[in-house]
PDB file of C-alpha atoms in Angstrom:
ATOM      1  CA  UNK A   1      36.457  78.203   1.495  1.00  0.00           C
ATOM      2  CA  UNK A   2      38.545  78.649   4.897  1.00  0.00           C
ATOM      3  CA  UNK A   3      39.339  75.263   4.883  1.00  0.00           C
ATOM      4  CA  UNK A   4      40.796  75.163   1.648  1.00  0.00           C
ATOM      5  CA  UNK A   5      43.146  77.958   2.495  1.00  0.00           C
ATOM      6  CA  UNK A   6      43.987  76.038   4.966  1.00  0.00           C
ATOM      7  CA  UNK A   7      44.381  72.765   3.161  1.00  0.00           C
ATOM      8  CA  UNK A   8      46.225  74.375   0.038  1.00  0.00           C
ATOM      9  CA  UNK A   9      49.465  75.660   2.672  1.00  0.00           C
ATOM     10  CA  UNK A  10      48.823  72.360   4.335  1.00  0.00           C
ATOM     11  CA  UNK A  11      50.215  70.570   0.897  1.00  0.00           C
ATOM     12  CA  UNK A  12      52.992  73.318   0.226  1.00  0.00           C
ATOM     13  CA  UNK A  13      53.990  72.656   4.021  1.00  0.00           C
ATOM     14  CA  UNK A  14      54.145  69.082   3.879  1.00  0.00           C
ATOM     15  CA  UNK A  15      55.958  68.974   0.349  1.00  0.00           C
ATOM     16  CA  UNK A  16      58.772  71.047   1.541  1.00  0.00           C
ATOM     17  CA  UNK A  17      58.935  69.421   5.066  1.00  0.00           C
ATOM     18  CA  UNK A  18      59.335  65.954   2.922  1.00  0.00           C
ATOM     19  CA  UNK A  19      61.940  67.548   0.873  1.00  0.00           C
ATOM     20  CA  UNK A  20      63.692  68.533   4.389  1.00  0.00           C
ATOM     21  CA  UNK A  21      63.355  65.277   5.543  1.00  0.00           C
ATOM     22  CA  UNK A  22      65.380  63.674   2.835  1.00  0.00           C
ATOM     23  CA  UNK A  23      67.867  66.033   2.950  1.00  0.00           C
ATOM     24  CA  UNK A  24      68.328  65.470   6.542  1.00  0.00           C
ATOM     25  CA  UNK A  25      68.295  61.834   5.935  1.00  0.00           C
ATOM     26  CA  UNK A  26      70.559  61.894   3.262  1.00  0.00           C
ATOM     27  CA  UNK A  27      73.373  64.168   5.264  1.00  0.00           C
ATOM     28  CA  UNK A  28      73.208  62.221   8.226  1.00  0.00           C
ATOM     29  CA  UNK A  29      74.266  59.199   6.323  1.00  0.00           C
ATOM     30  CA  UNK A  30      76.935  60.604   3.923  1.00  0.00           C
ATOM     31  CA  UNK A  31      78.399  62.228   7.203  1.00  0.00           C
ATOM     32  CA  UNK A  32      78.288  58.623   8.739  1.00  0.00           C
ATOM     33  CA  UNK A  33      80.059  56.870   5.315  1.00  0.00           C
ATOM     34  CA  UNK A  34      82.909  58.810   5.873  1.00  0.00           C
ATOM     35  CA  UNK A  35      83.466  57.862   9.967  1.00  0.00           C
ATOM     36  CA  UNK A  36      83.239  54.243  10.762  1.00  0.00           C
ATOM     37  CA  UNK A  37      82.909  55.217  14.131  1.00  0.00           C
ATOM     38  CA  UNK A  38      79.232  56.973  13.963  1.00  0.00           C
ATOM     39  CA  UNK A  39      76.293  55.652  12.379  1.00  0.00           C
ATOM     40  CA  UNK A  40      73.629  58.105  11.464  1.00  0.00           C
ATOM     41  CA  UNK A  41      70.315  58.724  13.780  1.00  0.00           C
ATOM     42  CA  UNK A  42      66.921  59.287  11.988  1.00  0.00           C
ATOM     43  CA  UNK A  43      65.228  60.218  15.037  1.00  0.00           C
ATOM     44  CA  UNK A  44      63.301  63.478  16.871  1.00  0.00           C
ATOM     45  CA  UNK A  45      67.114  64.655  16.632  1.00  0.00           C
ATOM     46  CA  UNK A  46      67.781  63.969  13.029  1.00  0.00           C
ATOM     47  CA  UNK A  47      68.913  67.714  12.149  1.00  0.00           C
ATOM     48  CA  UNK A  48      71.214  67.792  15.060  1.00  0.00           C
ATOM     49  CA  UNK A  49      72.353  64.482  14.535  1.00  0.00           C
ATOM     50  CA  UNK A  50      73.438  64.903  10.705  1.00  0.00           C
ATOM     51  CA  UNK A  51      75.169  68.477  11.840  1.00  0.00           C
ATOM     52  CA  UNK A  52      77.814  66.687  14.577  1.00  0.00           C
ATOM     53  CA  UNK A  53      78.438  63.426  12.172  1.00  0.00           C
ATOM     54  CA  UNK A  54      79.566  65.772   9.438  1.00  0.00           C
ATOM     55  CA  UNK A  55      81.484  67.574  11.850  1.00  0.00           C
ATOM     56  CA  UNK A  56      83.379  64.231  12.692  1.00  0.00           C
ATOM     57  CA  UNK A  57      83.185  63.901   8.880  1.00  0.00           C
ATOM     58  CA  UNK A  58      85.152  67.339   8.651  1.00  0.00           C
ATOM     59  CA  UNK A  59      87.973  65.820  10.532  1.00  0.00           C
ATOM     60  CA  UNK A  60      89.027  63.196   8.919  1.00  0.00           C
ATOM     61  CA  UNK A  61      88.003  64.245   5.092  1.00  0.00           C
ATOM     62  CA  UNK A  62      88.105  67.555   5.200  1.00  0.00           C
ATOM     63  CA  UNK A  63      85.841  70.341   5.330  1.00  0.00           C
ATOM     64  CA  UNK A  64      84.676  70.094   1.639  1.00  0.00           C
ATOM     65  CA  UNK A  65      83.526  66.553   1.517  1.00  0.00           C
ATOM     66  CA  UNK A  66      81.718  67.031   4.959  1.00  0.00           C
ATOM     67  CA  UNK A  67      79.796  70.086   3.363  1.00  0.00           C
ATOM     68  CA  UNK A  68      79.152  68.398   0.038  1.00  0.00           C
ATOM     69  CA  UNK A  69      75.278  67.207   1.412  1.00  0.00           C
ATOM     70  CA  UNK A  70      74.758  70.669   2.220  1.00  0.00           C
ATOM     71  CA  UNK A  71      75.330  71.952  -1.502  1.00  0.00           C
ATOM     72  CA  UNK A  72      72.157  69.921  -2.160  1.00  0.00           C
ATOM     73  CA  UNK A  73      68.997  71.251  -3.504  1.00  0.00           C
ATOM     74  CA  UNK A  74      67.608  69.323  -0.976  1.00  0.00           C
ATOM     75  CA  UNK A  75      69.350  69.993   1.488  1.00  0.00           C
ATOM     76  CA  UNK A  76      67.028  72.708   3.437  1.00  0.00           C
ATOM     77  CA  UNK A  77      68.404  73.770   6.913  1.00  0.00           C
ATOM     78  CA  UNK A  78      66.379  73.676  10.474  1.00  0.00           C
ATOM     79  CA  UNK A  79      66.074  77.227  10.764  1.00  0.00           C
ATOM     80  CA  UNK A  80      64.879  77.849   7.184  1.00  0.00           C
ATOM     81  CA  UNK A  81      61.952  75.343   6.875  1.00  0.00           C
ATOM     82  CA  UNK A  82      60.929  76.166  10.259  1.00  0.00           C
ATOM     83  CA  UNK A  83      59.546  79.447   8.772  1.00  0.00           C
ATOM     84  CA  UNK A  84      57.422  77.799   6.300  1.00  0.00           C
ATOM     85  CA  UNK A  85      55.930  76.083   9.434  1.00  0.00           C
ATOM     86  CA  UNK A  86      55.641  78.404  11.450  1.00  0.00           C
ATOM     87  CA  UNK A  87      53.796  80.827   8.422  1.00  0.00           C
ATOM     88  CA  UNK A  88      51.414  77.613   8.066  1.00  0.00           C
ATOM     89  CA  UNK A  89      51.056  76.791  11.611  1.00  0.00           C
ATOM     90  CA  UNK A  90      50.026  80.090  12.273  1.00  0.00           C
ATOM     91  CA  UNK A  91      47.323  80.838   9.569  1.00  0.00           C
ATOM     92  CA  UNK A  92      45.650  77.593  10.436  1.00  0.00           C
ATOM     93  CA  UNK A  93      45.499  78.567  14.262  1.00  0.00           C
ATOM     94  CA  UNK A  94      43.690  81.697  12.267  1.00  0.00           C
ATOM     95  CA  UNK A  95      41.332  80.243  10.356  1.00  0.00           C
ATOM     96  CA  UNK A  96      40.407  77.924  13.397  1.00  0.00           C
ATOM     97  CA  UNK A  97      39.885  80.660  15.934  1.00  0.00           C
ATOM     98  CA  UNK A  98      37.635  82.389  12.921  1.00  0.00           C
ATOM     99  CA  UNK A  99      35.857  78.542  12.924  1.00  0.00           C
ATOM    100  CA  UNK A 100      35.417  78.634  16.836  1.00  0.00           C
ATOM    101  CA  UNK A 101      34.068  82.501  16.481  1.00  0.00           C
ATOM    102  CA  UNK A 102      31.503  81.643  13.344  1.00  0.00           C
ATOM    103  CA  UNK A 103      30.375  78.520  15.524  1.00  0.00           C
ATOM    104  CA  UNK A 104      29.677  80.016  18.528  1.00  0.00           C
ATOM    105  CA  UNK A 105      27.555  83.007  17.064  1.00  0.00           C
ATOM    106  CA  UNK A 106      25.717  81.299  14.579  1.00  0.00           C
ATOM    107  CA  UNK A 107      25.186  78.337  17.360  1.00  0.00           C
ATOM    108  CA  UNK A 108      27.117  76.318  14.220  1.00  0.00           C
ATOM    109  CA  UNK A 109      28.563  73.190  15.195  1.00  0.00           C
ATOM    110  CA  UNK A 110      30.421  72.184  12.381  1.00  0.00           C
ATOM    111  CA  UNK A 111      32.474  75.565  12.020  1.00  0.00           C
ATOM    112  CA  UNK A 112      33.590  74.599  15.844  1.00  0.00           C
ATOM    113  CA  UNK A 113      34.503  71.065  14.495  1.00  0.00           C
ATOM    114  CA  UNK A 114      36.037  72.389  11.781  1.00  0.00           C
ATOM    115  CA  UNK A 115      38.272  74.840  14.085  1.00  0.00           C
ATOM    116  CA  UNK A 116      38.864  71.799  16.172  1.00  0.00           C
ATOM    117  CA  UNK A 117      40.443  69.776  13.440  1.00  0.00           C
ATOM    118  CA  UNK A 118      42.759  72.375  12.543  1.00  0.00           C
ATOM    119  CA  UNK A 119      43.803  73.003  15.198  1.00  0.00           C
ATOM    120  CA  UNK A 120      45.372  69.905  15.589  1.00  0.00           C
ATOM    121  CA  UNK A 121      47.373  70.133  12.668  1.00  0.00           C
ATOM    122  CA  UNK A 122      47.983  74.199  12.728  1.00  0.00           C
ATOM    123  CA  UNK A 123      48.944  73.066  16.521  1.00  0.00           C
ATOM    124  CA  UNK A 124      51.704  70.223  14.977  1.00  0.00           C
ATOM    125  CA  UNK A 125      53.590  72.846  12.356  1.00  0.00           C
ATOM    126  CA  UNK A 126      53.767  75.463  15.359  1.00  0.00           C
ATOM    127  CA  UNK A 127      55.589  72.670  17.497  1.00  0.00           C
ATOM    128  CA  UNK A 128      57.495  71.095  14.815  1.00  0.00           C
ATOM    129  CA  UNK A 129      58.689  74.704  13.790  1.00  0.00           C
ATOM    130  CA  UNK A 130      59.955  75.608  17.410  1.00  0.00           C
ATOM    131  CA  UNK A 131      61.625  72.110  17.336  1.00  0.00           C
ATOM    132  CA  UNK A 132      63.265  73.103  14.109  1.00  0.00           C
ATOM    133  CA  UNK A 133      64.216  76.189  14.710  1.00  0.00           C
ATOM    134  CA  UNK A 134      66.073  76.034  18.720  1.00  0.00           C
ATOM    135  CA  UNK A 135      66.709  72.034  17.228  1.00  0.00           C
ATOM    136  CA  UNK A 136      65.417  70.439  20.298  1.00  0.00           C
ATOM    137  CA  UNK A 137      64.527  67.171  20.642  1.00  0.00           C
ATOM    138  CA  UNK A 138      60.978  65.545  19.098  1.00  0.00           C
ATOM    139  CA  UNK A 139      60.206  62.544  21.646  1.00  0.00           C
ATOM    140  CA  UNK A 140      57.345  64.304  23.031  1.00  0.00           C
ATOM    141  CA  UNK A 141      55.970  65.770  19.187  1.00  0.00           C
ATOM    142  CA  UNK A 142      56.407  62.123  18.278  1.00  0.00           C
ATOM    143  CA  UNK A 143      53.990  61.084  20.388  1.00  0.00           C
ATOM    144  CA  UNK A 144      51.591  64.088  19.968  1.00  0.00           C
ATOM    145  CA  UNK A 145      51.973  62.293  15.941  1.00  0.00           C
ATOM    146  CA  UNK A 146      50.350  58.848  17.419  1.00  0.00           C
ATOM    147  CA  UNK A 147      47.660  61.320  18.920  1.00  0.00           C
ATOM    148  CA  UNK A 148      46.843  62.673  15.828  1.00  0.00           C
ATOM    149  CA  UNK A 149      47.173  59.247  13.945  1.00  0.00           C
ATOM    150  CA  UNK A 150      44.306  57.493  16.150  1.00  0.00           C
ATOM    151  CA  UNK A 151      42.647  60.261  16.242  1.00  0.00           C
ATOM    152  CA  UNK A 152      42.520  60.807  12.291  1.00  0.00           C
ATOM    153  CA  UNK A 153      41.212  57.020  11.611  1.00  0.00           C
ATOM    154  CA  UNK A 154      37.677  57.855  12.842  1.00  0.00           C
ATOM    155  CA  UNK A 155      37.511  61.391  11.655  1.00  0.00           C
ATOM    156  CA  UNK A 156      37.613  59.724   8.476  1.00  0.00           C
ATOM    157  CA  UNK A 157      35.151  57.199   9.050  1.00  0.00           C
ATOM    158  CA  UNK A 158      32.839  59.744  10.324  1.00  0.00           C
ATOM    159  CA  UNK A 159      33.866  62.094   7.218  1.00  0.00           C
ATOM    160  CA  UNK A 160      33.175  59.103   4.812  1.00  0.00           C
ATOM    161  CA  UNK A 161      29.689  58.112   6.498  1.00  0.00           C
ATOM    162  CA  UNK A 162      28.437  61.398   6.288  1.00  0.00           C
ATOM    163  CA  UNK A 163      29.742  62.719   2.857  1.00  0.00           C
ATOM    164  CA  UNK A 164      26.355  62.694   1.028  1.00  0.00           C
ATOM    165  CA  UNK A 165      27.892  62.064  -2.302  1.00  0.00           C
ATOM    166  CA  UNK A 166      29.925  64.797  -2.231  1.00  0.00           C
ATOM    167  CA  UNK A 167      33.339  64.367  -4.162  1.00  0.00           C
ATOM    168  CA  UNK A 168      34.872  66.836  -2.151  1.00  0.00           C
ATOM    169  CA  UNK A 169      33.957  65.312   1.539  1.00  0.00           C
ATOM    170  CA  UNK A 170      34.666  61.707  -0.441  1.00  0.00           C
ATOM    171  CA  UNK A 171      38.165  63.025  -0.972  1.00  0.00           C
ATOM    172  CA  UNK A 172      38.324  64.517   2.297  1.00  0.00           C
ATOM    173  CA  UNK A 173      37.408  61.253   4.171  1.00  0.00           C
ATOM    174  CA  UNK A 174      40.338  59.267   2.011  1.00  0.00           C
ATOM    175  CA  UNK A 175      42.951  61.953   3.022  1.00  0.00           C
ATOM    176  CA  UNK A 176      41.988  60.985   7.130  1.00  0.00           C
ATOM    177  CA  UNK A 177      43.165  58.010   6.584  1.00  0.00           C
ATOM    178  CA  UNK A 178      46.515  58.854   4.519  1.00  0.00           C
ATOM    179  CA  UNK A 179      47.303  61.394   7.017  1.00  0.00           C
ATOM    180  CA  UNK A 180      46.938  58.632   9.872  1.00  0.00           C
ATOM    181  CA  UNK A 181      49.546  56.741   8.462  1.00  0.00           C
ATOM    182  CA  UNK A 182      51.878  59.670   7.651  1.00  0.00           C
ATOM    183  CA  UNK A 183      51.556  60.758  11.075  1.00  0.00           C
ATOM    184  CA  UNK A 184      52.108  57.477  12.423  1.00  0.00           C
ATOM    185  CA  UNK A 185      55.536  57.193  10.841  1.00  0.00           C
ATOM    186  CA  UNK A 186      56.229  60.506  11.951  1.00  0.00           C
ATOM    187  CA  UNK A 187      55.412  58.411  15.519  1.00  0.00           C
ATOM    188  CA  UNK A 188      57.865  55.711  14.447  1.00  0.00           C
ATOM    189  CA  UNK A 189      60.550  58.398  13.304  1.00  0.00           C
ATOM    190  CA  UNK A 190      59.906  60.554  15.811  1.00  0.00           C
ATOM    191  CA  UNK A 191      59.727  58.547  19.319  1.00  0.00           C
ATOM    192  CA  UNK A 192      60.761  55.235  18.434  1.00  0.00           C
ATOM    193  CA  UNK A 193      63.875  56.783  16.760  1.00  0.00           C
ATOM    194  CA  UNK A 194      62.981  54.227  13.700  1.00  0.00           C
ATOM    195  CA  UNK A 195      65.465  54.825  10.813  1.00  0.00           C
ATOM    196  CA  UNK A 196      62.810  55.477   8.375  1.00  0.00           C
ATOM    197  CA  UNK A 197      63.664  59.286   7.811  1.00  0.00           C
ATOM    198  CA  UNK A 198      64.226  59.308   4.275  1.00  0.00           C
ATOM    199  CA  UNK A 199      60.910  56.825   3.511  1.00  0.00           C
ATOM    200  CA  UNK A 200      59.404  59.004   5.698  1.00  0.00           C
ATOM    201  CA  UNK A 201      60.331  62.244   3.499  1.00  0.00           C
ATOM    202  CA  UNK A 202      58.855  60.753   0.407  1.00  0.00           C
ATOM    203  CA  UNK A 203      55.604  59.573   1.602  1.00  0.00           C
ATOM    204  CA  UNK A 204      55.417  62.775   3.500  1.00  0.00           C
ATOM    205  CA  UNK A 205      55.700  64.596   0.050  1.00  0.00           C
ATOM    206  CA  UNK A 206      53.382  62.602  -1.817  1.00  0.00           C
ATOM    207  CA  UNK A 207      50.889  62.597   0.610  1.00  0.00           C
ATOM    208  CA  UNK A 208      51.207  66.088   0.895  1.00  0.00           C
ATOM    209  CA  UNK A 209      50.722  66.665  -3.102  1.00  0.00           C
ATOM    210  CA  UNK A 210      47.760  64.698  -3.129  1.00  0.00           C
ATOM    211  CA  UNK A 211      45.848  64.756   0.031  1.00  0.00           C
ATOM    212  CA  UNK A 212      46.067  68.857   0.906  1.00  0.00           C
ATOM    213  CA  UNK A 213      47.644  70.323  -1.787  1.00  0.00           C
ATOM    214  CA  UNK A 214      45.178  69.332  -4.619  1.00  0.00           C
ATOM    215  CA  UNK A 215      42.136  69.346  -2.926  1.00  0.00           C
ATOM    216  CA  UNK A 216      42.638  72.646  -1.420  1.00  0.00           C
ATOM    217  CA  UNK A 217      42.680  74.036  -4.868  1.00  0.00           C
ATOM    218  CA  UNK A 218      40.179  72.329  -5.610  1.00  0.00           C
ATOM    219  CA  UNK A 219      38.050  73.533  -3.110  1.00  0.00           C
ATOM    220  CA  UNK A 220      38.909  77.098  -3.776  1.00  0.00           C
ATOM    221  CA  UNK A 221      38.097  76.612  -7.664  1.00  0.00           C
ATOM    222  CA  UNK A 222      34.680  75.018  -6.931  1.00  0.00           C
ATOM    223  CA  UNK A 223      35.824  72.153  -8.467  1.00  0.00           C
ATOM    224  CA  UNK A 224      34.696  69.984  -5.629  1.00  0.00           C
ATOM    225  CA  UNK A 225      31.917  70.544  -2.616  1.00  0.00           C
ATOM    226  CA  UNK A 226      31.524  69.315   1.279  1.00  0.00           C
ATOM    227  CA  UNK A 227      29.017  67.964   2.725  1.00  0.00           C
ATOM    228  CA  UNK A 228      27.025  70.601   4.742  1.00  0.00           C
TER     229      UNK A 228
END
């Protein structure tokens, strides 16, 4: 049940961080359109990046054109979405100290797995929403991403091997593997400064819908079971 608490603000989180993404994406290169001297960055410094080529924007078209991005609906600002990450971040650091507790008095050691594994997400929106929110760079969280990325591949293998039948670990030991490749292009986005931010918000979306979002409810309807 904890985990699909956890699971169903996982997909909320994700969705909206895709949604930011895109935004971001699509500012920093409407900003760079209108100056043929910048060309837009979809790096760890994306936010930042999009906020000084619309300034440069500003002087040569004017204030209105350079905000016109900004009037999106998808156009969600650092500050703001780092409070959805933070919220989500912070409930999954929770639910995995709650794991760690249950494990360790009832000698369980899948509850301390459990806490384990999200951790290292809970552990990704808590750094992703300090980045946000003082807009500091994200070389470093990119390469806490490939971390999580290698370390997702056999966690799903594992997951898969040991899923009895159940629909619910079944599903569980697909979404390893989707979430490896998300994170990895948060890797490529992230510390290798690959333009790829607005791909990157889509699949980040998607995956989010379908990995966390709907199995977490799922879960909580008792629509689907784990293994164990």
């Amino acid at each position: 049940m904890l985990l699909g608490i956890v699971l169903l603000y996982v997909g909320a989180v994700l969705g909206i961080n895709g949604i930011w993404l895109v935004g971001q994406a699509r500012a920093a290169r409407a900003a760079a359109s209108a100056s043929t001297s910048a060309e837009p960055q979809a790096g760890p410094r994306l936010g930042q990046e999009a906020k000084r080529l619309e300034r440069e924007e500003e002087r040569v078209s004017g204030p209105e054109h350079g905000a016109a991005e900004e009037k999106r609906s998808s156009y969600i600002q650092n500050r703001e979405i780092s409070v959805i990450n933070f919220f989500t971040g912070g409930l999954g650091a929770i639910i995995a100290i709650i794991s760690f507790t249950l494990g360790a008095v009832y000698d369980d050691d899948v509850s301390i797995a459990t806490g384990g594994f999200v951790f290292l997400f809970a552990f990704t929106y808590l750094w992703l929403a300090l980045n946000q929110f003082l807009e500091a760079g994200g070389h470093a969280f990119g390469w806490y991403c490939l971390f999580v990325a290698i370390t997702a591949v056999p966690t799903g293998v594992f997951t898969l091997v040991n899923a009895e039948g159940h629909a619910g670990s079944i599903w569980l030991g697909i979404d390893w593997f989707a979430w490896a490749v998300l994170w990895f292009m948060f890797f490529m986005l992230l510390a290798l400064e690959h333009p790829i931010g607005r791909l990157t918000g889509y699949v980040t979306t998607i995956i989010g819908i379908g990995t966390a979002w709907a199995l977490g409810y799922a879960l909580l309807q008792g629509q689907v079971s784990l293994a164990g």
